[in-house]
Amino acid sequence: MNGSGLRSSVAFVGLLFALLAGSAAGASYRLDGSIAPSHYNLTIGVLSNAADSALFDGEVGITLRLAGNTPVSVITLHSDGLNISECWLLDGATGAQVEVIASERLTYDAATQQVNVPLTQALQPERDYTLGFKYVGRIRTDLVGLFSASYVEQDTNVTKWMAVTQMQRINARLVLPCFDEPAMKAKFLLQIERPDGYQAMANTRLRETTAVDQGRFVDHFLETPVMSTYLLAFMIADYSARGNVSKFAVLTRPEFYNYTEFSYHVGLQVVTEYEKLFQSPYQQLGNDVLQYASSPRFPHNGMENWGLIIYSDGVLVQEPGYSDGWSNKEFAARIIAHETSHMWFGDSVTFEWWSYFWLNEAFARYYEYFMAGQLYPEFHLDQQFVVRQMQMIFNTDARNSTQPLTSPESEIQTPAQIAYKFSGITYAKGACIVRMWRNAMGADNFDTAIRSYLEEYHLKNTIPRNLFYYLYENWPATPYVDLVKFFADYTEQVGYPMLMVNASSEHFINVEQKRFLLNPLDGSDKTLRYTVPITYATNLAPNFYNLTPSIYMDKLVDVVRLYFDEPIDWILVNLRQSNYQRVLYDPTLMSGLQVALSASNHSGIPVENRAQIIDDLFNFARVGYLDYAEIFEFLEYLSLEVDYVPWYAVYENLDLVAKRLTPEQLPNFRSYLEDITDTVFNKLGVGWSAADTPMDVAHRNKLVSWLCRYQAHQCREKVNVKFNTEQEKPSPDYRETFYCAAARDYNSFTLIWAMYFLETRPSEKELLWMATSCTTTYETYYNKMILNSTESVENKKAGIARLYEQNPDLVQPIFEMITQNITELALDLGSWSDTAEVVSNMAEYFTTREQQQLLKDFNQDNQQLFGQSASVLSQALDTVEQNLQWAEQRLDKLVIFLSRRNGSSGQEATSILVLLVALVSLVAWL
Ligand SMILES: *[C@@H]1O[C@H](CO)[C@@H](O)[C@H](O)[C@H]1NC(C)=O
Ligand SMILES: *[C@@H]1O[C@H](CO)[C@@H](O)[C@H](O)[C@H]1NC(C)=O
Ligand SMILES: *[C@@H]1O[C@H](CO)[C@@H](O)[C@H](O)[C@H]1NC(C)=O
Ligand SMILES: *[C@@H]1O[C@H](CO)[C@@H](O)[C@H](O)[C@H]1NC(C)=O
Ligand SMILES: *[C@@H]1O[C@H](CO)[C@@H](O)[C@H](O)[C@H]1NC(C)=O
Ligand SMILES: *[C@@H]1O[C@H](CO)[C@@H](O)[C@H](O)[C@H]1NC(C)=O
Ligand SMILES: [Zn+2]
């Protein structure tokens, strides 16, 4: 599965719930394993009930037997929201009836989502039975189990109905009574009864279609391989196929047929490449068909059901001019690579229990980047990995709220606890750790290990130890490492180390470790240590591409000393940010690196490392190990930097600082921004050309967004010249940024506004809405587009937020305008709680004591209007106070630096002096 951003907050709520629920109930959420199902014969009928078309009919026969020798007289399995009318038990061999169980005798447990089937005679060992159920379920609207979706067919304007499934995490029980645990693998034989005008799609190939009465048909599918319940899938829709439905096909609504060429092509390529990599043909896994289907409504980007991967429309469909930009293609290639890898990692070989869910997703996320990157080198996904996955997840893993990859099974029992494992850690940290292992042991060894693992556990379930065994078997003998500890440190422990690299003398570099935390007082364990692989390059041996560690630092060792025959000018640790660690250099080594970065070709230092240095520095400043003034000084090297990935790291981190600068400080910041972006802006500009690479397009997008927001390099003016002279629309992936930049000019704003009114395509209308909201003509915008429009409340809130986010100098006047008559806004949004949210979001952008006073006064005057939501306003006031204090403590030197720097060029010597003083007084990390 590959989720959207939404999932993390859901997981967090899940955690809170889990902590409450876990302790309270003594209920057993796990099945006791006394019964082993082997086969499900499932028949689902849809659209047969005229009174309520949202009901479906189900009938299932489950072949099962005792797992051990203890007789069982109550069969317990999962069922949720199913209305069971009949239940029976047959002899598995003869089909003879053993007994009929009256449905009144079935008992249900709502918390554990289990049904108990009491038998008059206990099941006997070594004998197959068939447990049958007839039941009715509901086709849901909430994107779990079996749910409905619809779309309007463009040519006919007819609304078309369809039904889709999503069984992961534990929703198969909403569709059939079943043993809904990943290790209880079985085969599924599926029949779907449906009316004429639709076809059914499922995990396996269609065997035949038979007619029933009154224009109804039954589609019979081949038996699936032995697989987990969460992988069962089917769809009912009026769809068309690109490709060969008996082998590989892309299934979408007919009008999308012409837009699936790219995803079809990616699919063909990616399957071939995985077959080579894993030395394991897809069909030999046990299913001869692979289908990619898309749905207009889907809870994730994609779901890896064996043989029927279901995606959101946006992944498979590239509509020319609307969703066929480079970023759309990169997205499609990544998600397709991710889901398809699951056919091996997840579907064929499956984690034993949800506490080991990373055994699926760490590999899928890893291959998402590295397989898609291999197929489309122009996206440089290997480089992008460090900023988009590692640096992103570093923030999560440096807080107390993080979690280990592997949780104890006992802590992952309830549905909410299972949901908790669907976190960014499982995916992104998992992928980082897989990448670290692969690079440390060598690609060939890694591939061999993976092949053996996949072969050994084909159709089975695994725990981490099963994987570690094969990594261990293929790990090189030198340098020495305690692999048991090394594997455990990054899967069972939370967090990661920062390495403190110190030149103790001309010939020695000391390396020490300490856990990196964003807030050491948040309850996190500060004492954790890790087995640390160390890789490095120096000016004397500038080899950045050998990722085999020189040494592994044992957890019990305090200092590792690296010896050098000759004094070195600089050392770079953690080559290509392959290892899961940050690096803090002492001031001398840091200035050596700055010189190296400023030399021609950045002294060969790879983009991943340039991005790493930037991200590490910002985060050390954030915590107080370094001062922001030093960071900004160091980053003057960027005036020579033109690569996207280092700049990505800059923009990700710069926001936190830039957001705290006062309107008076902004001009000096602008001047700094202009200087460091000078070269790259000359290269990329605001316009586009046919020669642009995908990285140019992505980079320009960020660059122009930043420069125009801070009014640097006359960005707004240049965009407007282009806007007024260019006939061609910007590509879909640059359009919002470009129109947003242009909309700050009143005339362009009115033109984009007009485009917005005329647009009918929902996604494009959304894009234009966001673009118009960048206007500086905020009074007109507010009166016409907010107060006097029929836009949704969500869009209005997003639009107001955009106004000040995109125009940091206008926060105060916008606040004054809105608070002049807050009743007007509350009436328009229809609630005081939404209104409180608007005000509180804006307060997050306050930077001065004067603004703070405005909010205080506002709260005092209007508190009673807000009722319960008044607490949101007082919280906002607290946030403002914290933000102001943070800026006063953390940014004072930076502010001086920026103003001196901008004052006159003769000041440079002084500012360096100030910095040296700051560096010397740095004691935090000693
Ligand atoms: C599966 O169930 C259907 C409906 O109950 C039945 O008609 C069919 O014979 C069963 N197939 C097998 C192979 O048991
Ligand atoms: C399509 O149908 C909708 C609602 O059924 C209607 O409002 C709209 O005018 C129709 N559009 C066309 C082009 O027929
Ligand atoms: C697909 O494109 C072809 C050729 O451009 C066109 O004839 C056909 O009508 C298109 N099909 C659909 C479903 O849009
Ligand atoms: C830190 O996390 C642990 C484990 O998740 C939790 O028990 C503890 O309450 C947290 N501490 C704080 C201060 O939030
Ligand atoms: C709101 O729109 C209506 C209808 O277009 C118009 O009569 C009215 O003057 C507008 N009000 C404002 C405040 O712009
Ligand atoms: C604020 O707006 C409301 C609703 O439009 C209006 O009734 C009220 O008179 C306005 N108050 C002021 C002080 O303008
Ligand atoms: Zn996945």
Coordinates of C-alpha atoms and ligand atoms in Angstrom, one line a residue, residues 1-2 304 338-339 342 361 364 427, ligand 7:
M1 CA 0.0 0.0 0.0
N2 CA 1.1 3.5 -0.6
E304 CA -1.1 -4.4 -4.0
H338 CA 6.0 0.3 -5.4
E339 CA 2.9 -1.8 -5.8
H342 CA 4.7 -6.2 -3.5
E361 CA 6.6 -1.7 3.1
A364 CA 8.3 -1.5 -1.4
Y427 CA 7.7 3.1 5.1
Ligands
ZN7 ZN 3.1 -0.7 0.0

